[in-house]
Amino acid sequence: MHRSAPRLSRILACAAVPVMLVAVGCSSDSGSDGKKNAGSSSSGSPSAKSSEPTVEPAKFADLPDPCGSIAKKTIEDLVPSAKKKNGTAGRSNDLAARSSCSWNGLDDKGVKGSQYRWLDVGFTRFDSDQSLGSGAKRATDDYAKQITKTKATDGAEKLAAEPAAGIGEEATLVTYGLSKTDEDFAYATVVARTGNVVVTLTYNGAGYAGAKTPSSADIVKGAQKAAKEAVAAVADTAEDAATTPPAKGEKDDKKDEGKKDTAKGTSTSTSTSKPKSTSKPKSS
């Protein structure tokens, strides 16, 4: 009995050695796998970010004043005796994204009757968005929607649509007749897109008190002329913003920044050699 006890202890000790080695080996393997996994996951994230496509920047960052987008002479020709020569601006929560203006007037011809005219112009601007697409693409989608909306005008008669050349990057002219207030109206709507901006212009007219309804050709001619001016105003606004000099306060700030930069680059000996002049600059 006394001899078997030490022998049993040696057998148990030897049996325990492989178990410890296995445990150490497992912990070592798991550590190397963890490092490999961590390295692979970290190296994968930058490539995922770099693969995201960049969205084209929007061409126009602002909209023109809608009531000033059409020349006064054009307004006088298209809307004689306009109630408000400067137009009536539509309501908008963000004039840089959506704006509109309208004019209307009744030109009394005496015994020859009266001629009524109505002109409306609207601007919608779209910003580029990573999830929604570029401003130009979003404007193209809205351009198509506005054409569909115009074609669906309730009560429209003899409706026709065709491309309008020379107005923006793309434009469509929609013409139709409409009977209301017991008079026959001639309508022309021009939907145009320039960059990331959609311009929708509608011009219509009717004859009252026995006066003839204006010809569709005259209404179309007036609508296209006004639409070209409205589209041109979008580009003019962008050019003005790019060439307009900074305000007086901004100029002063830049001058102050220049003085600070000069002072930083000047040695102590030169900066204290002469006192600053206290004389005031001559007024220009």
mmCIF file of C-alpha atoms in Angstrom:
data_model
loop_
_atom_site.group_PDB
_atom_site.id
_atom_site.type_symbol
_atom_site.label_atom_id
_atom_site.label_comp_id
_atom_site.label_asym_id
_atom_site.label_seq_id
_atom_site.Cartn_x
_atom_site.Cartn_y
_atom_site.Cartn_z
ATOM 1 C CA MET A 1 0.000 0.000 0.000
ATOM 2 C CA HIS A 2 2.801 2.443 0.901
ATOM 3 C CA ARG A 3 4.586 1.769 -2.444
ATOM 4 C CA SER A 4 1.459 2.229 -4.593
ATOM 5 C CA ALA A 5 0.658 5.750 -3.292
ATOM 6 C CA PRO A 6 3.781 7.500 -4.637
ATOM 7 C CA ARG A 7 3.406 5.674 -7.926
ATOM 8 C CA LEU A 8 -0.192 6.881 -8.314
ATOM 9 C CA SER A 9 0.881 10.495 -7.676
ATOM 10 C CA ARG A 10 3.515 10.284 -10.455
ATOM 11 C CA ILE A 11 0.939 8.930 -12.909
ATOM 12 C CA LEU A 12 -1.517 11.773 -12.169
ATOM 13 C CA ALA A 13 1.212 14.420 -12.529
ATOM 14 C CA CYS A 14 2.254 13.107 -15.939
ATOM 15 C CA ALA A 15 -1.361 13.005 -17.088
ATOM 16 C CA ALA A 16 -1.806 16.678 -16.172
ATOM 17 C CA VAL A 17 1.085 17.911 -18.372
ATOM 18 C CA PRO A 18 -0.611 17.341 -21.799
ATOM 19 C CA VAL A 19 -3.744 19.094 -20.582
ATOM 20 C CA MET A 20 -1.803 22.275 -19.734
ATOM 21 C CA LEU A 21 0.023 22.188 -23.076
ATOM 22 C CA VAL A 22 -3.255 21.886 -24.940
ATOM 23 C CA ALA A 23 -4.689 24.836 -22.998
ATOM 24 C CA VAL A 24 -1.666 27.006 -23.773
ATOM 25 C CA GLY A 25 -1.798 26.045 -27.428
ATOM 26 C CA CYS A 26 -5.498 26.984 -27.686
ATOM 27 C CA SER A 27 -4.972 30.375 -26.090
ATOM 28 C CA SER A 28 -2.057 31.088 -28.450
ATOM 29 C CA ASP A 29 -4.062 30.154 -31.537
ATOM 30 C CA SER A 30 -7.043 32.238 -30.501
ATOM 31 C CA GLY A 31 -4.821 35.252 -30.004
ATOM 32 C CA SER A 32 -3.335 35.029 -33.497
ATOM 33 C CA ASP A 33 -6.785 34.525 -35.017
ATOM 34 C CA GLY A 34 -8.076 37.566 -33.142
ATOM 35 C CA LYS A 35 -5.276 39.695 -34.522
ATOM 36 C CA LYS A 36 -5.912 38.446 -38.050
ATOM 37 C CA ASN A 37 -9.626 39.116 -37.730
ATOM 38 C CA ALA A 38 -9.027 42.574 -36.306
ATOM 39 C CA GLY A 39 -6.595 43.381 -39.090
ATOM 40 C CA SER A 40 -8.943 42.196 -41.800
ATOM 41 C CA SER A 41 -11.895 44.146 -40.422
ATOM 42 C CA SER A 42 -9.933 47.376 -40.051
ATOM 43 C CA SER A 43 -8.432 47.100 -43.521
ATOM 44 C CA GLY A 44 -11.883 46.585 -45.057
ATOM 45 C CA SER A 45 -13.498 49.774 -43.758
ATOM 46 C CA PRO A 46 -11.429 52.367 -45.725
ATOM 47 C CA SER A 47 -12.066 50.594 -49.025
ATOM 48 C CA ALA A 48 -15.817 50.632 -48.319
ATOM 49 C CA LYS A 49 -15.772 54.384 -47.802
ATOM 50 C CA SER A 50 -13.658 55.091 -50.873
ATOM 51 C CA SER A 51 -16.019 53.063 -53.068
ATOM 52 C CA GLU A 52 -18.951 55.467 -52.444
ATOM 53 C CA PRO A 53 -19.607 57.563 -55.605
ATOM 54 C CA THR A 54 -19.340 61.329 -55.254
ATOM 55 C CA VAL A 55 -22.317 63.474 -56.251
ATOM 56 C CA GLU A 56 -21.828 66.251 -58.800
ATOM 57 C CA PRO A 57 -22.064 69.699 -57.133
ATOM 58 C CA ALA A 58 -25.134 71.827 -57.925
ATOM 59 C CA LYS A 59 -24.543 74.428 -60.626
ATOM 60 C CA PHE A 60 -26.621 77.236 -59.111
ATOM 61 C CA ALA A 61 -26.654 78.160 -55.417
ATOM 62 C CA ASP A 62 -29.385 80.814 -55.546
ATOM 63 C CA LEU A 63 -32.441 82.008 -57.475
ATOM 64 C CA PRO A 64 -33.154 85.381 -59.078
ATOM 65 C CA ASP A 65 -35.781 87.786 -57.789
ATOM 66 C CA PRO A 66 -38.828 86.340 -59.584
ATOM 67 C CA CYS A 67 -40.505 89.727 -60.005
ATOM 68 C CA GLY A 68 -37.311 91.107 -61.546
ATOM 69 C CA SER A 69 -36.544 88.095 -63.729
ATOM 70 C CA ILE A 70 -38.546 89.452 -66.685
ATOM 71 C CA ALA A 71 -37.826 92.837 -68.237
ATOM 72 C CA LYS A 72 -40.270 95.649 -67.479
ATOM 73 C CA LYS A 73 -40.676 96.324 -71.201
ATOM 74 C CA THR A 74 -41.689 92.684 -71.725
ATOM 75 C CA ILE A 75 -44.239 92.938 -68.914
ATOM 76 C CA GLU A 76 -45.710 96.083 -70.474
ATOM 77 C CA ASP A 77 -46.059 94.323 -73.830
ATOM 78 C CA LEU A 78 -47.499 91.071 -72.498
ATOM 79 C CA VAL A 79 -49.697 92.438 -69.706
ATOM 80 C CA PRO A 80 -51.013 95.887 -70.703
ATOM 81 C CA SER A 81 -52.629 97.814 -67.840
ATOM 82 C CA ALA A 82 -51.141 95.438 -65.255
ATOM 83 C CA LYS A 83 -52.572 96.052 -61.787
ATOM 84 C CA LYS A 84 -49.093 95.872 -60.276
ATOM 85 C CA LYS A 85 -46.308 96.629 -62.725
ATOM 86 C CA ASN A 86 -43.726 95.210 -60.302
ATOM 87 C CA GLY A 87 -45.694 91.974 -59.953
ATOM 88 C CA THR A 88 -47.028 90.066 -56.962
ATOM 89 C CA ALA A 89 -44.527 87.715 -55.332
ATOM 90 C CA GLY A 90 -45.742 84.304 -54.208
ATOM 91 C CA ARG A 91 -45.220 83.058 -50.673
ATOM 92 C CA SER A 92 -42.155 80.952 -49.952
ATOM 93 C CA ASN A 93 -40.381 79.665 -46.845
ATOM 94 C CA ASP A 94 -37.061 79.578 -48.688
ATOM 95 C CA LEU A 95 -36.566 82.014 -51.580
ATOM 96 C CA ALA A 96 -33.275 80.348 -52.488
ATOM 97 C CA ALA A 97 -35.135 77.096 -53.176
ATOM 98 C CA ARG A 98 -38.567 78.175 -54.460
ATOM 99 C CA SER A 99 -40.015 81.497 -55.621
ATOM 100 C CA SER A 100 -42.653 82.893 -57.985
ATOM 101 C CA CYS A 101 -44.266 86.098 -59.250
ATOM 102 C CA SER A 102 -47.393 86.957 -61.262
ATOM 103 C CA TRP A 103 -48.904 89.856 -63.184
ATOM 104 C CA ASN A 104 -52.461 90.385 -64.434
ATOM 105 C CA GLY A 105 -54.403 93.209 -65.991
ATOM 106 C CA LEU A 106 -57.493 94.145 -68.033
ATOM 107 C CA ASP A 107 -56.855 96.455 -70.970
ATOM 108 C CA ASP A 108 -60.111 98.303 -71.673
ATOM 109 C CA LYS A 109 -60.636 98.919 -75.405
ATOM 110 C CA GLY A 110 -63.937 100.766 -74.993
ATOM 111 C CA VAL A 111 -66.569 99.683 -77.539
ATOM 112 C CA LYS A 112 -64.096 97.114 -78.885
ATOM 113 C CA GLY A 113 -64.206 95.256 -75.592
ATOM 114 C CA SER A 114 -61.357 94.463 -73.221
ATOM 115 C CA GLN A 115 -58.336 92.202 -73.297
ATOM 116 C CA TYR A 116 -57.312 90.278 -70.178
ATOM 117 C CA ARG A 117 -53.772 88.925 -69.713
ATOM 118 C CA TRP A 118 -52.142 86.898 -66.975
ATOM 119 C CA LEU A 119 -48.469 85.937 -66.621
ATOM 120 C CA ASP A 120 -46.861 83.755 -63.972
ATOM 121 C CA VAL A 121 -43.276 82.561 -63.490
ATOM 122 C CA GLY A 122 -41.994 80.084 -60.911
ATOM 123 C CA PHE A 123 -38.494 78.864 -60.010
ATOM 124 C CA THR A 124 -37.527 75.679 -58.158
ATOM 125 C CA ARG A 125 -33.898 74.936 -57.265
ATOM 126 C CA PHE A 126 -32.496 71.574 -56.156
ATOM 127 C CA ASP A 127 -29.312 70.977 -54.146
ATOM 128 C CA SER A 128 -27.082 67.957 -54.660
ATOM 129 C CA ASP A 129 -27.584 65.260 -52.039
ATOM 130 C CA GLN A 130 -25.549 62.086 -51.496
ATOM 131 C CA SER A 131 -28.683 59.996 -50.946
ATOM 132 C CA LEU A 132 -31.025 61.757 -53.419
ATOM 133 C CA GLY A 133 -28.615 62.446 -56.277
ATOM 134 C CA SER A 134 -27.181 65.518 -57.980
ATOM 135 C CA GLY A 135 -29.106 68.770 -58.216
ATOM 136 C CA ALA A 136 -29.272 68.429 -62.009
ATOM 137 C CA LYS A 137 -30.758 64.928 -61.779
ATOM 138 C CA ARG A 138 -33.336 66.011 -59.208
ATOM 139 C CA ALA A 139 -34.246 68.997 -61.387
ATOM 140 C CA THR A 140 -34.613 66.719 -64.420
ATOM 141 C CA ASP A 141 -37.054 64.548 -62.489
ATOM 142 C CA ASP A 142 -39.086 67.593 -61.420
ATOM 143 C CA TYR A 143 -39.004 68.942 -64.977
ATOM 144 C CA ALA A 144 -40.785 65.793 -66.169
ATOM 145 C CA LYS A 145 -43.298 66.026 -63.313
ATOM 146 C CA GLN A 146 -44.183 69.643 -64.159
ATOM 147 C CA ILE A 147 -44.834 68.739 -67.785
ATOM 148 C CA THR A 148 -47.103 65.858 -66.729
ATOM 149 C CA LYS A 149 -48.902 68.148 -64.287
ATOM 150 C CA THR A 150 -49.508 70.781 -66.978
ATOM 151 C CA LYS A 151 -50.827 68.189 -69.423
ATOM 152 C CA ALA A 152 -53.314 67.058 -66.767
ATOM 153 C CA THR A 153 -54.947 70.521 -66.493
ATOM 154 C CA ASP A 154 -58.637 69.982 -65.801
ATOM 155 C CA GLY A 155 -60.864 71.079 -68.670
ATOM 156 C CA ALA A 156 -58.009 71.654 -71.134
ATOM 157 C CA GLU A 157 -59.052 71.584 -74.800
ATOM 158 C CA LYS A 158 -56.915 70.999 -77.917
ATOM 159 C CA LEU A 159 -53.897 70.281 -75.721
ATOM 160 C CA ALA A 160 -50.548 69.926 -77.489
ATOM 161 C CA ALA A 161 -46.950 69.579 -76.285
ATOM 162 C CA GLU A 162 -43.685 69.976 -78.164
ATOM 163 C CA PRO A 163 -40.007 70.739 -77.444
ATOM 164 C CA ALA A 164 -39.125 74.424 -77.158
ATOM 165 C CA ALA A 165 -35.705 75.067 -78.663
ATOM 166 C CA GLY A 166 -33.297 77.699 -77.339
ATOM 167 C CA ILE A 167 -34.677 77.839 -73.786
ATOM 168 C CA GLY A 168 -32.340 76.448 -71.127
ATOM 169 C CA GLU A 169 -30.832 72.973 -71.414
ATOM 170 C CA GLU A 170 -34.235 71.469 -72.185
ATOM 171 C CA ALA A 171 -37.727 72.918 -72.469
ATOM 172 C CA THR A 172 -41.250 71.881 -73.418
ATOM 173 C CA LEU A 173 -44.111 74.067 -74.645
ATOM 174 C CA VAL A 174 -47.655 73.020 -73.697
ATOM 175 C CA THR A 175 -50.604 74.819 -75.315
ATOM 176 C CA TYR A 176 -54.335 74.433 -74.717
ATOM 177 C CA GLY A 177 -57.641 76.246 -74.534
ATOM 178 C CA LEU A 178 -59.753 76.657 -71.412
ATOM 179 C CA SER A 179 -63.287 77.981 -70.925
ATOM 180 C CA LYS A 180 -63.983 79.820 -67.666
ATOM 181 C CA THR A 181 -66.047 82.818 -66.521
ATOM 182 C CA ASP A 182 -68.003 82.339 -69.749
ATOM 183 C CA GLU A 183 -64.942 83.300 -71.783
ATOM 184 C CA ASP A 184 -62.479 81.325 -73.902
ATOM 185 C CA PHE A 185 -58.861 81.525 -72.723
ATOM 186 C CA ALA A 186 -55.744 80.689 -74.735
ATOM 187 C CA TYR A 187 -52.935 79.162 -72.623
ATOM 188 C CA ALA A 188 -49.218 78.543 -73.157
ATOM 189 C CA THR A 189 -46.956 77.011 -70.519
ATOM 190 C CA VAL A 190 -43.192 76.684 -70.919
ATOM 191 C CA VAL A 191 -41.408 74.261 -68.591
ATOM 192 C CA ALA A 192 -37.621 74.621 -68.798
ATOM 193 C CA ARG A 193 -34.575 73.300 -66.969
ATOM 194 C CA THR A 194 -31.213 75.004 -66.617
ATOM 195 C CA GLY A 195 -28.715 73.115 -64.482
ATOM 196 C CA ASN A 196 -30.361 72.344 -61.147
ATOM 197 C CA VAL A 197 -33.204 74.862 -61.611
ATOM 198 C CA VAL A 198 -36.660 74.319 -63.116
ATOM 199 C CA VAL A 199 -38.518 77.321 -64.540
ATOM 200 C CA THR A 200 -42.272 77.102 -65.147
ATOM 201 C CA LEU A 201 -43.869 80.020 -66.984
ATOM 202 C CA THR A 202 -47.559 80.313 -67.902
ATOM 203 C CA TYR A 203 -49.105 83.029 -70.063
ATOM 204 C CA ASN A 204 -52.801 83.249 -70.949
ATOM 205 C CA GLY A 205 -55.381 85.704 -72.216
ATOM 206 C CA ALA A 206 -59.035 86.206 -73.109
ATOM 207 C CA GLY A 207 -61.284 88.777 -74.742
ATOM 208 C CA TYR A 208 -64.109 90.365 -72.703
ATOM 209 C CA ALA A 209 -67.225 92.299 -73.672
ATOM 210 C CA GLY A 210 -67.237 91.074 -77.245
ATOM 211 C CA ALA A 211 -63.483 91.254 -77.824
ATOM 212 C CA LYS A 212 -61.854 88.358 -79.678
ATOM 213 C CA THR A 213 -59.866 85.680 -77.913
ATOM 214 C CA PRO A 214 -56.129 86.251 -78.514
ATOM 215 C CA SER A 215 -54.564 83.904 -81.047
ATOM 216 C CA SER A 216 -52.637 80.920 -79.752
ATOM 217 C CA ALA A 217 -49.643 82.049 -81.839
ATOM 218 C CA ASP A 218 -49.474 85.405 -80.023
ATOM 219 C CA ILE A 219 -49.767 83.741 -76.618
ATOM 220 C CA VAL A 220 -47.036 81.227 -77.492
ATOM 221 C CA LYS A 221 -44.724 83.960 -78.772
ATOM 222 C CA GLY A 222 -45.139 85.962 -75.565
ATOM 223 C CA ALA A 223 -44.647 82.936 -73.335
ATOM 224 C CA GLN A 224 -41.428 81.895 -75.067
ATOM 225 C CA LYS A 225 -39.982 85.403 -74.921
ATOM 226 C CA ALA A 226 -40.680 85.712 -71.190
ATOM 227 C CA ALA A 227 -39.387 82.177 -70.505
ATOM 228 C CA LYS A 228 -36.053 82.933 -72.191
ATOM 229 C CA GLU A 229 -35.623 86.006 -69.995
ATOM 230 C CA ALA A 230 -36.506 84.065 -66.848
ATOM 231 C CA VAL A 231 -33.989 81.309 -67.645
ATOM 232 C CA ALA A 232 -31.298 83.886 -68.447
ATOM 233 C CA ALA A 233 -31.953 85.560 -65.079
ATOM 234 C CA VAL A 234 -30.836 82.366 -63.292
ATOM 235 C CA ALA A 235 -27.385 82.516 -64.911
ATOM 236 C CA ASP A 236 -27.171 86.301 -64.444
ATOM 237 C CA THR A 237 -27.811 85.915 -60.724
ATOM 238 C CA ALA A 238 -24.970 83.392 -60.428
ATOM 239 C CA GLU A 239 -22.589 85.691 -62.331
ATOM 240 C CA ASP A 240 -23.523 88.670 -60.172
ATOM 241 C CA ALA A 241 -22.853 86.642 -57.018
ATOM 242 C CA ALA A 242 -19.429 85.626 -58.343
ATOM 243 C CA THR A 243 -18.359 89.159 -59.359
ATOM 244 C CA THR A 244 -19.929 91.221 -56.563
ATOM 245 C CA PRO A 245 -17.173 92.683 -54.329
ATOM 246 C CA PRO A 246 -17.356 91.988 -50.583
ATOM 247 C CA ALA A 247 -19.308 94.365 -48.379
ATOM 248 C CA LYS A 248 -17.507 97.192 -46.530
ATOM 249 C CA GLY A 249 -17.438 95.232 -43.274
ATOM 250 C CA GLU A 250 -15.844 92.261 -45.031
ATOM 251 C CA LYS A 251 -13.177 94.501 -46.598
ATOM 252 C CA ASP A 252 -12.274 95.949 -43.191
ATOM 253 C CA ASP A 253 -11.996 92.442 -41.753
ATOM 254 C CA LYS A 254 -9.626 91.413 -44.533
ATOM 255 C CA LYS A 255 -7.509 94.535 -43.963
ATOM 256 C CA ASP A 256 -7.285 93.758 -40.256
ATOM 257 C CA GLU A 257 -6.259 90.192 -41.034
ATOM 258 C CA GLY A 258 -3.533 91.524 -43.361
ATOM 259 C CA LYS A 259 -2.206 93.845 -40.670
ATOM 260 C CA LYS A 260 -2.092 90.980 -38.179
ATOM 261 C CA ASP A 261 -0.185 88.767 -40.646
ATOM 262 C CA THR A 262 2.302 91.596 -41.332
ATOM 263 C CA ALA A 263 2.804 92.179 -37.634
ATOM 264 C CA LYS A 264 3.533 88.482 -37.086
ATOM 265 C CA GLY A 265 6.220 88.504 -39.781
ATOM 266 C CA THR A 266 7.924 91.735 -38.578
ATOM 267 C CA SER A 267 10.848 91.634 -36.131
ATOM 268 C CA THR A 268 10.661 93.395 -32.750
ATOM 269 C CA SER A 269 13.303 95.965 -33.696
ATOM 270 C CA THR A 270 11.447 97.210 -36.780
ATOM 271 C CA SER A 271 8.028 97.221 -35.115
ATOM 272 C CA THR A 272 9.228 99.584 -32.349
ATOM 273 C CA SER A 273 11.461 101.846 -34.453
ATOM 274 C CA LYS A 274 8.748 104.387 -35.323
ATOM 275 C CA PRO A 275 5.442 105.272 -33.662
ATOM 276 C CA LYS A 276 2.239 104.827 -35.651
ATOM 277 C CA SER A 277 0.870 107.906 -37.371
ATOM 278 C CA THR A 278 -2.225 109.420 -35.728
ATOM 279 C CA SER A 279 -3.365 111.339 -38.843
ATOM 280 C CA LYS A 280 -6.711 110.321 -40.354
ATOM 281 C CA PRO A 281 -6.909 109.120 -44.011
ATOM 282 C CA LYS A 282 -8.412 111.530 -46.489
ATOM 283 C CA SER A 283 -12.008 110.718 -47.438
ATOM 284 C CA SER A 284 -12.479 109.471 -50.998
#
